[in-house]
Amino acid sequence: MKISNNPLLFAVWMLSMVSGALSCDRCLYKSKVASFARANINGACGYGNSATSLTARGGLVMASASAKIYREGVGCGACYQMRCTDPGVCTKSGVKVLVTDFTKSTQTDFVLSAPSFTKLAVASKAAQFLKMGTVDVDYKRIPCDYGSQNMTVKVDKSSKYPDYLAVQFLYQGGQTDITAVDINRAGSSGWQYMTRKNGAIWGIQNPPIGSLSFRLLVTGGYDGSWVWPTRNLLPAIWRPGSVYDSGVQITEIAQEGCSTCETGNWTDTRTR
Ligand SMILES: *[C@@H]1O[C@H](CO)[C@@H](O)[C@H](O)[C@H]1NC(C)=O
Ligand SMILES: *[C@@H]1O[C@H](CO)[C@@H](O)[C@H](O)[C@H]1NC(C)=O
């Protein structure tokens, strides 16, 4: 299945199918998850206080991700579902997580705060479970679902009007990665590219003057498409810290090459 040709998308199929690998909506992975006492709110992705709104809206908990998942910031904002594997202890649906931080751990793919880690277990086993510290899990990427909430663009506080503009995209739905961001003065045809600075933050020196529009390249696995908000996203005088509605949401699910696709059991337990 290709990414759907949503009318709000200017669809450009960037990447072609690779033959051989099994192609699935979601691959199932086996790994370990560790708990960590620190809450990872101000994580490497740079969401800051916004992270709390994202997880609340999406029914998610924050997670620190290993290099393989974090991918130098490309993985920021991705959602995963995981559950531990001991049937006597673990809940069926586990937890859904949002990548907000990076962990140097090479032993586990994710690190969760202690309260989030505990949610993997049934309540009566929670205290004993927490003492284990690290557990085996199955996990898979899932679409981030923020309901009726549109994706928004936040002007990062590192911005300095009018010389330097940094933004991050909040409430990034779907199951794709934002891999390029272009910006232009509304109505002009010349696009300039922004550069990923750190985590989910994209920046540009000397941005165009005037109200600004954006286009985003979202990719995943074999597929890619441009998300092209139909409205101008930033006013001529944009302010660090301000958040603007994009008027669009990403709902695409990209195909991956998997060795194991998700099982039907996951589908059954996806909604709590
Ligand atoms: C999302 O964007 C659409 C299209 O611009 C708009 O009509 C709608 O009100 C927005 N939704 C929310 C919840 O702000
Ligand atoms: C799916 O769930 C059923 C019943 O809980 C179980 O018997 C079966 O082994 C599970 N299948 C997989 C692939 O996990």
mmCIF file of C-alpha atoms and ligand atoms in Angstrom:
data_model
loop_
_atom_site.group_PDB
_atom_site.id
_atom_site.type_symbol
_atom_site.label_atom_id
_atom_site.label_comp_id
_atom_site.label_asym_id
_atom_site.label_seq_id
_atom_site.Cartn_x
_atom_site.Cartn_y
_atom_site.Cartn_z
ATOM 1 C CA MET A 1 0.000 0.000 0.000
ATOM 2 C CA LYS A 2 1.304 3.386 -0.960
ATOM 3 C CA ILE A 3 0.803 6.534 1.052
ATOM 4 C CA SER A 4 -2.683 7.717 0.126
ATOM 5 C CA ASN A 5 -3.032 10.605 -2.258
ATOM 6 C CA ASN A 6 -4.667 13.021 0.156
ATOM 7 C CA PRO A 7 -5.903 16.161 -1.639
ATOM 8 C CA LEU A 8 -3.944 18.251 0.851
ATOM 9 C CA LEU A 9 -0.775 16.568 -0.233
ATOM 10 C CA PHE A 10 1.160 17.406 -3.289
ATOM 11 C CA ALA A 11 2.176 13.856 -3.867
ATOM 12 C CA VAL A 12 5.647 13.114 -5.101
ATOM 13 C CA TRP A 13 6.590 9.483 -4.963
ATOM 14 C CA MET A 14 10.218 9.685 -4.102
ATOM 15 C CA LEU A 15 11.271 6.196 -3.388
ATOM 16 C CA SER A 16 10.617 3.024 -5.260
ATOM 17 C CA MET A 17 9.833 -0.392 -3.912
ATOM 18 C CA VAL A 18 12.717 -2.602 -3.035
ATOM 19 C CA SER A 19 11.989 -6.153 -3.963
ATOM 20 C CA GLY A 20 12.643 -9.027 -1.624
ATOM 21 C CA ALA A 21 11.843 -7.717 1.855
ATOM 22 C CA LEU A 22 8.412 -8.327 3.303
ATOM 23 C CA SER A 23 6.449 -5.109 3.064
ATOM 24 C CA CYS A 24 4.148 -4.253 5.987
ATOM 25 C CA ASP A 25 2.339 -1.344 7.593
ATOM 26 C CA ARG A 26 4.041 -2.209 10.847
ATOM 27 C CA CYS A 27 7.005 -4.376 11.634
ATOM 28 C CA LEU A 28 7.164 -6.163 14.939
ATOM 29 C CA TYR A 29 10.427 -5.900 16.869
ATOM 30 C CA LYS A 30 11.734 -7.622 19.955
ATOM 31 C CA SER A 31 13.817 -5.631 22.374
ATOM 32 C CA LYS A 32 14.129 -4.545 25.956
ATOM 33 C CA VAL A 33 12.770 -1.506 27.752
ATOM 34 C CA ALA A 34 14.298 0.012 30.861
ATOM 35 C CA SER A 35 12.856 2.320 33.458
ATOM 36 C CA PHE A 36 14.530 5.470 34.577
ATOM 37 C CA ALA A 37 13.535 7.622 37.502
ATOM 38 C CA ARG A 38 13.944 10.910 35.672
ATOM 39 C CA ALA A 39 10.991 12.206 33.648
ATOM 40 C CA ASN A 40 12.259 13.075 30.180
ATOM 41 C CA ILE A 41 10.267 16.220 29.522
ATOM 42 C CA ASN A 42 13.081 18.448 28.380
ATOM 43 C CA GLY A 43 14.471 15.798 26.134
ATOM 44 C CA ALA A 44 16.795 15.905 23.162
ATOM 45 C CA CYS A 45 13.935 16.434 20.701
ATOM 46 C CA GLY A 46 13.462 19.947 22.084
ATOM 47 C CA TYR A 47 9.707 19.793 22.656
ATOM 48 C CA GLY A 48 10.100 21.307 26.114
ATOM 49 C CA ASN A 49 6.799 21.897 27.859
ATOM 50 C CA SER A 50 4.896 21.084 24.664
ATOM 51 C CA ALA A 51 5.715 17.415 25.205
ATOM 52 C CA THR A 52 3.121 17.226 27.972
ATOM 53 C CA SER A 53 0.382 18.512 25.658
ATOM 54 C CA LEU A 54 1.406 16.092 22.917
ATOM 55 C CA THR A 55 1.291 13.033 25.146
ATOM 56 C CA ALA A 56 -1.950 14.116 26.810
ATOM 57 C CA ARG A 57 -3.663 14.648 23.471
ATOM 58 C CA GLY A 58 -2.307 11.495 21.881
ATOM 59 C CA GLY A 59 -2.830 9.069 24.772
ATOM 60 C CA LEU A 60 0.936 8.581 24.922
ATOM 61 C CA VAL A 61 3.809 8.564 27.369
ATOM 62 C CA MET A 62 7.230 10.076 26.724
ATOM 63 C CA ALA A 63 10.118 7.813 25.814
ATOM 64 C CA SER A 64 13.845 8.141 25.343
ATOM 65 C CA ALA A 65 14.917 6.235 22.262
ATOM 66 C CA SER A 66 18.189 4.552 21.340
ATOM 67 C CA ALA A 67 20.249 5.751 18.363
ATOM 68 C CA LYS A 68 18.506 3.264 16.066
ATOM 69 C CA ILE A 69 15.075 4.778 16.838
ATOM 70 C CA TYR A 70 16.151 8.381 17.459
ATOM 71 C CA ARG A 71 18.064 8.575 14.167
ATOM 72 C CA GLU A 72 19.746 11.913 14.958
ATOM 73 C CA GLY A 73 16.379 13.538 15.550
ATOM 74 C CA VAL A 74 14.473 12.109 12.573
ATOM 75 C CA GLY A 75 12.696 9.768 14.978
ATOM 76 C CA CYS A 76 11.445 12.599 17.202
ATOM 77 C CA GLY A 77 7.657 12.688 17.290
ATOM 78 C CA ALA A 78 7.250 9.065 16.179
ATOM 79 C CA CYS A 79 4.817 6.868 18.107
ATOM 80 C CA TYR A 80 5.337 3.269 19.140
ATOM 81 C CA GLN A 81 3.304 0.721 20.992
ATOM 82 C CA MET A 82 5.050 -1.794 23.210
ATOM 83 C CA ARG A 83 4.082 -4.473 25.612
ATOM 84 C CA CYS A 84 6.119 -6.706 27.819
ATOM 85 C CA THR A 85 6.002 -10.398 27.222
ATOM 86 C CA ASP A 86 5.272 -12.117 30.551
ATOM 87 C CA PRO A 87 1.560 -12.977 30.308
ATOM 88 C CA GLY A 88 1.124 -13.212 34.087
ATOM 89 C CA VAL A 89 2.368 -9.682 34.631
ATOM 90 C CA CYS A 90 1.925 -7.653 31.464
ATOM 91 C CA THR A 91 -1.158 -5.871 30.196
ATOM 92 C CA LYS A 92 -2.394 -6.827 26.737
ATOM 93 C CA SER A 93 -2.098 -3.437 25.136
ATOM 94 C CA GLY A 94 1.009 -2.172 26.936
ATOM 95 C CA VAL A 95 1.785 1.506 26.409
ATOM 96 C CA LYS A 96 1.914 3.856 23.468
ATOM 97 C CA VAL A 97 4.939 6.114 23.525
ATOM 98 C CA LEU A 98 6.085 9.312 21.857
ATOM 99 C CA VAL A 99 9.799 9.720 21.150
ATOM 100 C CA THR A 100 10.856 12.888 22.962
ATOM 101 C CA ASP A 101 14.417 12.106 23.998
ATOM 102 C CA PHE A 102 17.586 10.227 23.165
ATOM 103 C CA THR A 103 19.223 7.557 25.291
ATOM 104 C CA LYS A 104 22.793 6.369 24.861
ATOM 105 C CA SER A 105 21.694 2.936 25.995
ATOM 106 C CA THR A 106 22.728 0.139 23.672
ATOM 107 C CA GLN A 107 21.003 -2.511 25.797
ATOM 108 C CA THR A 108 17.455 -1.265 25.279
ATOM 109 C CA ASP A 109 15.653 0.507 22.452
ATOM 110 C CA PHE A 110 13.556 2.644 24.800
ATOM 111 C CA VAL A 111 13.806 4.054 28.293
ATOM 112 C CA LEU A 112 10.619 5.051 30.087
ATOM 113 C CA SER A 113 10.057 7.003 33.268
ATOM 114 C CA ALA A 114 9.202 4.783 36.227
ATOM 115 C CA PRO A 115 5.453 5.651 36.166
ATOM 116 C CA SER A 116 5.257 4.932 32.418
ATOM 117 C CA PHE A 117 7.269 1.726 32.732
ATOM 118 C CA THR A 118 4.878 0.556 35.438
ATOM 119 C CA LYS A 119 1.953 0.894 33.006
ATOM 120 C CA LEU A 120 3.266 -2.127 31.118
ATOM 121 C CA ALA A 121 2.197 -4.301 34.053
ATOM 122 C CA VAL A 122 -1.181 -5.062 35.578
ATOM 123 C CA ALA A 123 -1.779 -2.909 38.658
ATOM 124 C CA SER A 124 -1.436 -5.710 41.196
ATOM 125 C CA LYS A 125 2.085 -6.531 39.942
ATOM 126 C CA ALA A 126 3.270 -2.970 39.410
ATOM 127 C CA ALA A 127 5.550 -2.584 42.430
ATOM 128 C CA GLN A 128 7.318 -5.890 41.849
ATOM 129 C CA PHE A 129 7.538 -5.134 38.125
ATOM 130 C CA LEU A 130 9.241 -1.794 38.683
ATOM 131 C CA LYS A 131 12.017 -3.520 40.620
ATOM 132 C CA MET A 132 12.928 -5.546 37.537
ATOM 133 C CA GLY A 133 14.235 -2.348 35.926
ATOM 134 C CA THR A 134 14.568 -3.852 32.444
ATOM 135 C CA VAL A 135 12.104 -6.153 30.684
ATOM 136 C CA ASP A 136 11.657 -7.868 27.315
ATOM 137 C CA VAL A 137 9.118 -6.214 25.029
ATOM 138 C CA ASP A 138 7.552 -6.516 21.616
ATOM 139 C CA TYR A 139 7.114 -3.168 19.946
ATOM 140 C CA LYS A 140 5.962 -1.697 16.694
ATOM 141 C CA ARG A 141 5.621 1.731 15.211
ATOM 142 C CA ILE A 142 2.041 3.029 15.176
ATOM 143 C CA PRO A 143 0.447 6.130 13.666
ATOM 144 C CA CYS A 144 0.352 9.093 16.036
ATOM 145 C CA ASP A 145 -3.298 10.005 16.440
ATOM 146 C CA TYR A 146 -4.143 13.426 17.825
ATOM 147 C CA GLY A 147 -7.839 13.263 16.981
ATOM 148 C CA SER A 148 -9.163 16.484 15.477
ATOM 149 C CA GLN A 149 -6.015 18.404 16.413
ATOM 150 C CA ASN A 150 -4.193 19.816 13.373
ATOM 151 C CA MET A 151 -0.444 19.791 13.164
ATOM 152 C CA THR A 152 0.912 23.082 14.488
ATOM 153 C CA VAL A 153 4.149 24.959 13.940
ATOM 154 C CA LYS A 154 5.853 26.438 16.953
ATOM 155 C CA VAL A 155 8.466 29.163 16.625
ATOM 156 C CA ASP A 156 11.294 27.887 18.788
ATOM 157 C CA LYS A 157 12.621 30.149 21.507
ATOM 158 C CA SER A 158 16.089 30.020 19.925
ATOM 159 C CA SER A 159 14.684 32.214 17.102
ATOM 160 C CA LYS A 160 15.769 35.857 16.764
ATOM 161 C CA TYR A 161 13.420 37.946 14.695
ATOM 162 C CA PRO A 162 14.131 38.675 11.852
ATOM 163 C CA ASP A 163 17.595 37.085 11.470
ATOM 164 C CA TYR A 164 17.106 33.518 12.564
ATOM 165 C CA LEU A 165 14.013 31.375 12.488
ATOM 166 C CA ALA A 166 13.747 27.979 14.148
ATOM 167 C CA VAL A 167 10.535 25.968 14.210
ATOM 168 C CA GLN A 168 9.246 22.638 15.328
ATOM 169 C CA PHE A 169 6.147 20.816 14.164
ATOM 170 C CA LEU A 170 3.870 19.664 16.958
ATOM 171 C CA TYR A 171 1.077 17.079 16.800
ATOM 172 C CA GLN A 172 2.762 15.320 13.892
ATOM 173 C CA GLY A 173 0.217 12.651 12.986
ATOM 174 C CA GLY A 174 0.553 9.534 10.892
ATOM 175 C CA GLN A 175 3.381 7.078 10.639
ATOM 176 C CA THR A 176 6.044 8.914 8.663
ATOM 177 C CA ASP A 177 9.115 11.045 9.379
ATOM 178 C CA ILE A 178 9.582 14.707 8.518
ATOM 179 C CA THR A 179 12.774 14.541 6.468
ATOM 180 C CA ALA A 180 12.859 17.961 4.779
ATOM 181 C CA VAL A 181 11.289 21.359 5.432
ATOM 182 C CA ASP A 182 11.177 24.157 2.852
ATOM 183 C CA ILE A 183 10.065 27.709 3.504
ATOM 184 C CA ASN A 184 9.098 30.625 1.269
ATOM 185 C CA ARG A 185 7.605 34.071 1.380
ATOM 186 C CA ALA A 186 3.906 33.522 0.855
ATOM 187 C CA GLY A 187 3.087 33.703 -2.838
ATOM 188 C CA SER A 188 6.664 33.502 -4.115
ATOM 189 C CA SER A 189 7.852 30.472 -6.007
ATOM 190 C CA GLY A 190 11.378 30.221 -4.626
ATOM 191 C CA TRP A 191 11.721 27.741 -1.811
ATOM 192 C CA GLN A 192 14.595 27.762 0.671
ATOM 193 C CA TYR A 193 15.442 24.745 2.722
ATOM 194 C CA MET A 194 15.629 24.621 6.491
ATOM 195 C CA THR A 195 18.195 22.474 8.293
ATOM 196 C CA ARG A 196 17.524 20.083 11.146
ATOM 197 C CA LYS A 197 19.298 21.704 14.078
ATOM 198 C CA ASN A 198 18.740 19.241 16.857
ATOM 199 C CA GLY A 199 15.916 16.914 17.636
ATOM 200 C CA ALA A 200 12.668 18.146 16.099
ATOM 201 C CA ILE A 201 13.949 21.705 15.534
ATOM 202 C CA TRP A 202 14.486 23.089 12.027
ATOM 203 C CA GLY A 203 16.310 26.388 11.496
ATOM 204 C CA ILE A 204 17.227 28.920 8.822
ATOM 205 C CA GLN A 205 19.463 31.987 8.896
ATOM 206 C CA ASN A 206 18.001 35.089 7.209
ATOM 207 C CA PRO A 207 14.554 33.652 6.535
ATOM 208 C CA PRO A 208 12.437 35.327 3.844
ATOM 209 C CA ILE A 209 10.743 38.564 4.953
ATOM 210 C CA GLY A 210 6.942 38.605 4.999
ATOM 211 C CA SER A 211 4.354 36.045 5.900
ATOM 212 C CA LEU A 212 5.738 32.574 5.406
ATOM 213 C CA SER A 213 4.563 29.254 4.083
ATOM 214 C CA PHE A 214 6.108 25.835 4.462
ATOM 215 C CA ARG A 215 6.155 22.485 2.787
ATOM 216 C CA LEU A 216 7.291 19.299 4.473
ATOM 217 C CA LEU A 217 8.641 16.119 2.982
ATOM 218 C CA VAL A 218 7.378 13.140 4.943
ATOM 219 C CA THR A 219 8.837 9.721 4.322
ATOM 220 C CA GLY A 220 8.828 6.301 5.849
ATOM 221 C CA GLY A 221 10.047 2.977 4.627
ATOM 222 C CA TYR A 222 9.519 2.961 0.878
ATOM 223 C CA ASP A 223 7.251 5.976 0.501
ATOM 224 C CA GLY A 224 7.431 9.733 0.568
ATOM 225 C CA SER A 225 5.171 12.700 -0.125
ATOM 226 C CA TRP A 226 5.072 16.455 0.296
ATOM 227 C CA VAL A 227 2.711 17.887 2.869
ATOM 228 C CA TRP A 228 1.727 21.267 1.610
ATOM 229 C CA PRO A 229 -0.374 23.332 3.991
ATOM 230 C CA THR A 230 -2.735 25.497 1.982
ATOM 231 C CA ARG A 231 -2.464 28.475 4.292
ATOM 232 C CA ASN A 232 0.416 30.771 5.207
ATOM 233 C CA LEU A 233 1.736 29.480 8.457
ATOM 234 C CA LEU A 234 3.628 32.363 9.965
ATOM 235 C CA PRO A 235 2.654 36.024 9.958
ATOM 236 C CA ALA A 236 5.223 38.607 8.809
ATOM 237 C CA ILE A 237 6.106 39.344 12.399
ATOM 238 C CA TRP A 238 6.509 35.949 14.048
ATOM 239 C CA ARG A 239 7.346 35.645 17.699
ATOM 240 C CA PRO A 240 9.515 33.076 19.473
ATOM 241 C CA GLY A 241 7.296 30.817 21.534
ATOM 242 C CA SER A 242 4.178 31.365 19.411
ATOM 243 C CA VAL A 243 2.274 28.416 17.975
ATOM 244 C CA TYR A 244 0.398 28.550 14.673
ATOM 245 C CA ASP A 245 -2.176 26.088 13.310
ATOM 246 C CA SER A 246 -1.101 24.454 10.037
ATOM 247 C CA GLY A 247 -4.674 23.625 8.989
ATOM 248 C CA VAL A 248 -3.531 20.132 7.963
ATOM 249 C CA GLN A 249 -2.735 16.845 9.581
ATOM 250 C CA ILE A 250 -0.552 13.987 8.433
ATOM 251 C CA THR A 251 -2.411 10.682 8.373
ATOM 252 C CA GLU A 252 -0.204 8.683 6.033
ATOM 253 C CA ILE A 253 1.163 5.305 6.986
ATOM 254 C CA ALA A 254 4.289 4.346 5.117
ATOM 255 C CA GLN A 255 5.280 0.824 4.223
ATOM 256 C CA GLU A 256 8.367 -0.669 5.777
ATOM 257 C CA GLY A 257 10.437 -3.665 4.897
ATOM 258 C CA CYS A 258 9.924 -6.074 7.795
ATOM 259 C CA SER A 259 11.195 -9.448 8.752
ATOM 260 C CA THR A 260 8.056 -9.909 10.903
ATOM 261 C CA CYS A 261 4.830 -7.989 10.339
ATOM 262 C CA GLU A 262 2.605 -7.201 13.304
ATOM 263 C CA THR A 263 0.279 -9.943 14.394
ATOM 264 C CA GLY A 264 -3.489 -9.803 14.443
ATOM 265 C CA ASN A 265 -3.317 -9.818 18.224
ATOM 266 C CA TRP A 266 -1.874 -6.343 18.211
ATOM 267 C CA THR A 267 -4.644 -5.038 16.040
ATOM 268 C CA ASP A 268 -7.196 -6.343 18.517
ATOM 269 C CA THR A 269 -5.606 -4.642 21.464
ATOM 270 C CA ARG A 270 -4.670 -1.358 19.848
ATOM 271 C CA THR A 271 -7.585 0.560 21.330
ATOM 272 C CA ARG A 272 -7.799 0.273 25.051
HETATM 273 C C1 LIG B 1 -7.844 22.289 11.279
HETATM 274 O O1 LIG B 1 -7.698 22.902 10.050
HETATM 275 C C2 LIG B 1 -8.900 23.013 9.326
HETATM 276 C C3 LIG B 1 -8.582 23.491 7.932
HETATM 277 O O2 LIG B 1 -7.890 24.706 7.947
HETATM 278 C C4 LIG B 1 -9.833 23.942 10.098
HETATM 279 O O3 LIG B 1 -11.063 24.073 9.392
HETATM 280 C C5 LIG B 1 -10.083 23.349 11.468
HETATM 281 O O4 LIG B 1 -10.861 24.227 12.232
HETATM 282 C C6 LIG B 1 -8.776 23.056 12.172
HETATM 283 N N1 LIG B 1 -9.067 22.250 13.340
HETATM 284 C C7 LIG B 1 -8.810 22.656 14.580
HETATM 285 C C8 LIG B 1 -9.205 21.698 15.651
HETATM 286 O O5 LIG B 1 -8.281 23.719 14.833
HETATM 287 C C1 LIG B 2 -2.710 -14.382 19.698
HETATM 288 O O1 LIG B 2 -3.543 -14.506 20.825
HETATM 289 C C2 LIG B 2 -4.022 -15.834 21.029
HETATM 290 C C3 LIG B 2 -5.018 -15.829 22.181
HETATM 291 O O2 LIG B 2 -4.662 -14.919 23.162
HETATM 292 C C4 LIG B 2 -2.831 -16.770 21.277
HETATM 293 O O3 LIG B 2 -3.269 -18.088 21.464
HETATM 294 C C5 LIG B 2 -1.892 -16.698 20.076
HETATM 295 O O4 LIG B 2 -0.746 -17.464 20.321
HETATM 296 C C6 LIG B 2 -1.483 -15.257 19.792
HETATM 297 N N1 LIG B 2 -0.724 -15.223 18.569
HETATM 298 C C7 LIG B 2 0.443 -14.604 18.494
HETATM 299 C C8 LIG B 2 1.127 -14.680 17.182
HETATM 300 O O5 LIG B 2 0.926 -13.954 19.398
#
